[in-house]
Amino acid sequence: MYSEVLSTVRTVTEAARLEEEIDMLLVSLYKTQEGAFEQTLEKEVRSFVGSSIKEELAGESVGKKDYLEGLKKSLDTLKVVRLTIASEPTESGLTKIQSWIHSNLGEGVISDINYNPRILAGAVVVYAGKYTDLSLKSKFETILGKKKAVIFNQLAKSDKGANQKS
Amino acid sequence: MQDFKTYLDKTGEIGFVEQSLQTLVYAAGLPLAKPSELVLFEKGEVGQVLSLNEDYVEILLLSKTQVPIGAKVVRCGGPLTITVSDSLLGKTIDSLGQPIGRGVTHPKEAESRYLEVEPWGIAHRKNIDKPFETGVSWVDLVIPLGRGQRELVIGNRKTGKTPFLLQAVLSAAQRGTVCVYAAIAKKSQDIISIENFIKKNKISENTVLVSTSSADPAGLVYLTPYTAMTIAEYFRDQGRDVLVILDDLTAHAKYYREITLLAKRFPGRSSYPGDIFYTHSRLLERAGNYIVNIKDAKGKSTKKEVSITALPVAELVLGDLSGYIPTNLMAMTDGHIFFDIELFNAGRRPPINPFLSVTRVGRQAQTPLLRDLSGELTRFLVRLQDLRQFMQFGAELTEKTKKDLALGDRLTAFFDQSPNSAVPRSVSVVLLAALWAGFWKGSDISTLKGDIGKIISSYHQDPKYKIQLDNLVRNMEKFSELISFVKQNDTVTLGLGKNGKSS
């Protein structure tokens, strides 16, 4: 019933934004001004969300209030994947992430993206209480921890070579 | 304990705090968390999993600082443990084993023990057959205890329970018994007083103080007696007799009630949770007399009888013995020593009421002499009480009655004991026999007290005299025989008090 509107939600921020819009629409239902709901839908709600809501309302036999309250409740049931990445995602990057989530974790899962340049690259993923560190920083640390002596030896050798050449 | 990142990498699980309710925290995530598992928050706070449901993990916070919403939490992979070793002796620690004041340096091979373990079964236990000396004449003669006994100390607040417990600690520690004192939700001032008592009497090498103050988080207070018992079990497994003082379990029950009410558990009688009996019984069940396998330096295993004697404390409200927690504790202990507020107000120290006190297994551990003496004394005390009631009618008294009343007064003076002194049992027995034999008849009370003091100090200072009294008490079988012996041998009482004479 709400799949079309929910498919427009990719992140926690977008979910919060949609919730605000639903609240505004719910308030507009009680305004005496004629066409208040339609006006709010056009002016206050993002156009692609507004059109999705319009389409779903036209196709369903439920009242506006029940529809909006149901939509709000279904927003609460969305599961969240927490992602920490090294750079701020672009619009296309967000869409890519969301499509990966849809294809791997199914529908009804959105992302909560945090930006932390210290992880260098890759991502830290938290989902359903599971924690996976797929960052470059952690890879570096693991390798450095295991092969510290080998790396330092190599570095020392290359330093010596460079000095001899000069 | 390792750091947050290490546990995170090890378990691969994380939780996020969604609700923080004083001492309780609700976190989402941690899919494989187990009840009683230790958890660590990102800022270093620790907690213990209390319960699980579909959406949240309910965590009992064990740190003083509050955890903010959104804070990360990881599992530590096992239940709460504390590090135990002989280094704990002479130290004051909190219920997580962290030192308060002076630090504890454990050896590398120090072991970690779970706070909550299943008590040993009947196969490892032995009947109680050795007396436990408290150094308080009232208890040692009238309500005798045995090693491994669980005896409840019960009474109104400020009736001298703690001084009695400290006397017991002093007496036991001086004999080499390890004493673990759990001060549960005590005032900081009281904790310092206990520490000072231990230092002043130079018994640090045999005592461990586990303390939580009333300002500590409820979770930490709740764990205090379990930590004390865990430490006691460590020393038991080292082959040492242990005395555990749990001061007090009514305060412990109140803190547990606070936790469970916050956790919305269904309240039972007096709002205590349904498992309050189990909470205390599973703790006290860990005390007892055990047969332990002790390994020597060569790795050879020998069996040894070792005890954990427990003295839990219950505080009464207006002397009401029928309260919920006191009756629960009475049901799970082997008797109780009742500190009577009326006797306290009448100036008796310690104000122990022998008629309302019970010892269930202590008598079986006594020698025939002590059993005989205890019976004789109890009969006399009952008669004395009747006589004192009868006197209120202003009746004319016979010579025999007057004698009994005078003996009663001397007995009262004999049993009055300062909180800082421990009277050895042999001295108590000999002095009682001397009183029965008519010594100090006609003497005033201050003379009697002065002479008792002299005999006690001679016992401690003169090894020959000590051996003489100990052998006398060990070898005699009947109280009447001892009375005759004391009558005929002045040396037993150092010549003091004979024929009512004073020194």
PDB file of C-alpha atoms in Angstrom, chain A residues 7-92:
ATOM      1  CA  SER A   7      10.689   3.608  -2.103  1.00  0.00           C
ATOM      2  CA  THR A   8      11.516   7.331  -2.177  1.00  0.00           C
ATOM      3  CA  VAL A   9      13.092   7.054   1.282  1.00  0.00           C
ATOM      4  CA  ARG A  10      16.780   6.158   1.235  1.00  0.00           C
ATOM      5  CA  THR A  11      18.196   7.472   4.476  1.00  0.00           C
ATOM      6  CA  VAL A  12      17.235   8.234   8.063  1.00  0.00           C
ATOM      7  CA  THR A  13      17.309  11.958   7.243  1.00  0.00           C
ATOM      8  CA  GLU A  14      14.884  11.430   4.390  1.00  0.00           C
ATOM      9  CA  ALA A  15      12.639   9.379   6.635  1.00  0.00           C
ATOM     10  CA  ALA A  16      12.573  12.239   9.159  1.00  0.00           C
ATOM     11  CA  ARG A  17      11.776  14.696   6.368  1.00  0.00           C
ATOM     12  CA  LEU A  18       8.901  12.517   5.128  1.00  0.00           C
ATOM     13  CA  GLU A  19       7.554  12.264   8.662  1.00  0.00           C
ATOM     14  CA  GLU A  20       7.482  16.060   8.896  1.00  0.00           C
ATOM     15  CA  GLU A  21       5.631  16.244   5.601  1.00  0.00           C
ATOM     16  CA  ILE A  22       3.075  13.694   6.762  1.00  0.00           C
ATOM     17  CA  ASP A  23       2.528  15.748   9.936  1.00  0.00           C
ATOM     18  CA  MET A  24       1.915  18.852   7.852  1.00  0.00           C
ATOM     19  CA  LEU A  25      -0.569  16.978   5.685  1.00  0.00           C
ATOM     20  CA  LEU A  26      -2.357  15.642   8.761  1.00  0.00           C
ATOM     21  CA  VAL A  27      -2.665  19.189  10.131  1.00  0.00           C
ATOM     22  CA  SER A  28      -4.001  20.440   6.795  1.00  0.00           C
ATOM     23  CA  LEU A  29      -6.881  17.949   7.016  1.00  0.00           C
ATOM     24  CA  TYR A  30      -8.338  19.973   9.880  1.00  0.00           C
ATOM     25  CA  LYS A  31      -8.019  23.386   8.222  1.00  0.00           C
ATOM     26  CA  THR A  32     -11.348  24.965   7.170  1.00  0.00           C
ATOM     27  CA  GLN A  33      -9.850  26.614   4.132  1.00  0.00           C
ATOM     28  CA  GLU A  34     -11.085  24.912   0.977  1.00  0.00           C
ATOM     29  CA  GLY A  35      -8.468  22.694  -0.727  1.00  0.00           C
ATOM     30  CA  ALA A  36      -6.011  23.032   2.180  1.00  0.00           C
ATOM     31  CA  PHE A  37      -4.811  19.438   1.809  1.00  0.00           C
ATOM     32  CA  GLU A  38      -4.148  19.718  -1.919  1.00  0.00           C
ATOM     33  CA  GLN A  39      -2.395  23.062  -1.440  1.00  0.00           C
ATOM     34  CA  THR A  40      -0.101  21.615   1.253  1.00  0.00           C
ATOM     35  CA  LEU A  41       0.607  18.623  -0.940  1.00  0.00           C
ATOM     36  CA  GLU A  42       1.693  20.891  -3.757  1.00  0.00           C
ATOM     37  CA  LYS A  43       3.529  23.601  -1.874  1.00  0.00           C
ATOM     38  CA  GLU A  44       4.953  22.017   1.281  1.00  0.00           C
ATOM     39  CA  VAL A  45       5.714  18.462   0.194  1.00  0.00           C
ATOM     40  CA  ARG A  46       8.536  17.554  -2.197  1.00  0.00           C
ATOM     41  CA  SER A  47       7.055  17.107  -5.674  1.00  0.00           C
ATOM     42  CA  PHE A  48       8.117  13.458  -6.193  1.00  0.00           C
ATOM     43  CA  VAL A  49       6.765  12.517  -2.763  1.00  0.00           C
ATOM     44  CA  GLY A  50       3.567  14.491  -3.393  1.00  0.00           C
ATOM     45  CA  SER A  51       2.912  12.764  -6.678  1.00  0.00           C
ATOM     46  CA  SER A  52       3.505   9.331  -5.120  1.00  0.00           C
ATOM     47  CA  ILE A  53       1.060  10.108  -2.335  1.00  0.00           C
ATOM     48  CA  LYS A  54      -1.518  11.353  -4.830  1.00  0.00           C
ATOM     49  CA  GLU A  55      -1.189   8.195  -6.902  1.00  0.00           C
ATOM     50  CA  GLU A  56      -1.502   5.904  -3.912  1.00  0.00           C
ATOM     51  CA  LEU A  57      -4.483   7.830  -2.534  1.00  0.00           C
ATOM     52  CA  ALA A  58      -6.221   7.622  -5.925  1.00  0.00           C
ATOM     53  CA  GLY A  59      -5.677   3.886  -6.124  1.00  0.00           C
ATOM     54  CA  GLU A  60      -6.796   3.064  -2.535  1.00  0.00           C
ATOM     55  CA  SER A  61     -10.214   3.265  -0.989  1.00  0.00           C
ATOM     56  CA  VAL A  62      -8.988   4.425   2.432  1.00  0.00           C
ATOM     57  CA  GLY A  63      -9.498   7.928   3.804  1.00  0.00           C
ATOM     58  CA  LYS A  64      -6.677  10.465   3.761  1.00  0.00           C
ATOM     59  CA  LYS A  65      -6.245  10.453   7.531  1.00  0.00           C
ATOM     60  CA  ASP A  66      -6.027   6.655   7.798  1.00  0.00           C
ATOM     61  CA  TYR A  67      -3.635   6.548   4.850  1.00  0.00           C
ATOM     62  CA  LEU A  68      -1.307   9.167   6.338  1.00  0.00           C
ATOM     63  CA  GLU A  69      -1.340   7.624   9.817  1.00  0.00           C
ATOM     64  CA  GLY A  70      -0.632   4.207   8.321  1.00  0.00           C
ATOM     65  CA  LEU A  71       2.234   5.662   6.314  1.00  0.00           C
ATOM     66  CA  LYS A  72       3.684   7.254   9.434  1.00  0.00           C
ATOM     67  CA  LYS A  73       3.498   3.944  11.309  1.00  0.00           C
ATOM     68  CA  SER A  74       5.161   2.073   8.456  1.00  0.00           C
ATOM     69  CA  LEU A  75       8.021   4.578   8.582  1.00  0.00           C
ATOM     70  CA  ASP A  76       8.696   3.443  12.146  1.00  0.00           C
ATOM     71  CA  THR A  77       9.025  -0.158  11.026  1.00  0.00           C
ATOM     72  CA  LEU A  78      11.866   0.573   8.603  1.00  0.00           C
ATOM     73  CA  LYS A  79      15.113  -1.114   9.556  1.00  0.00           C
ATOM     74  CA  VAL A  80      18.324   0.885   9.572  1.00  0.00           C
ATOM     75  CA  VAL A  81      21.796   0.022   8.292  1.00  0.00           C
ATOM     76  CA  ARG A  82      24.357   2.311   9.934  1.00  0.00           C
ATOM     77  CA  LEU A  83      27.164   3.123   7.571  1.00  0.00           C
ATOM     78  CA  THR A  84      30.285   5.088   8.299  1.00  0.00           C
ATOM     79  CA  ILE A  85      32.119   6.153   5.184  1.00  0.00           C
ATOM     80  CA  ALA A  86      35.208   8.262   4.527  1.00  0.00           C
ATOM     81  CA  SER A  87      33.660  10.898   2.256  1.00  0.00           C
ATOM     82  CA  GLU A  88      30.299  12.581   1.992  1.00  0.00           C
ATOM     83  CA  PRO A  89      28.214  10.603  -0.523  1.00  0.00           C
ATOM     84  CA  THR A  90      26.993  12.171  -3.741  1.00  0.00           C
ATOM     85  CA  GLU A  91      23.399  11.818  -4.896  1.00  0.00           C
ATOM     86  CA  SER A  92      24.344   9.026  -7.261  1.00  0.00           C
TER      87      SER A  92
END
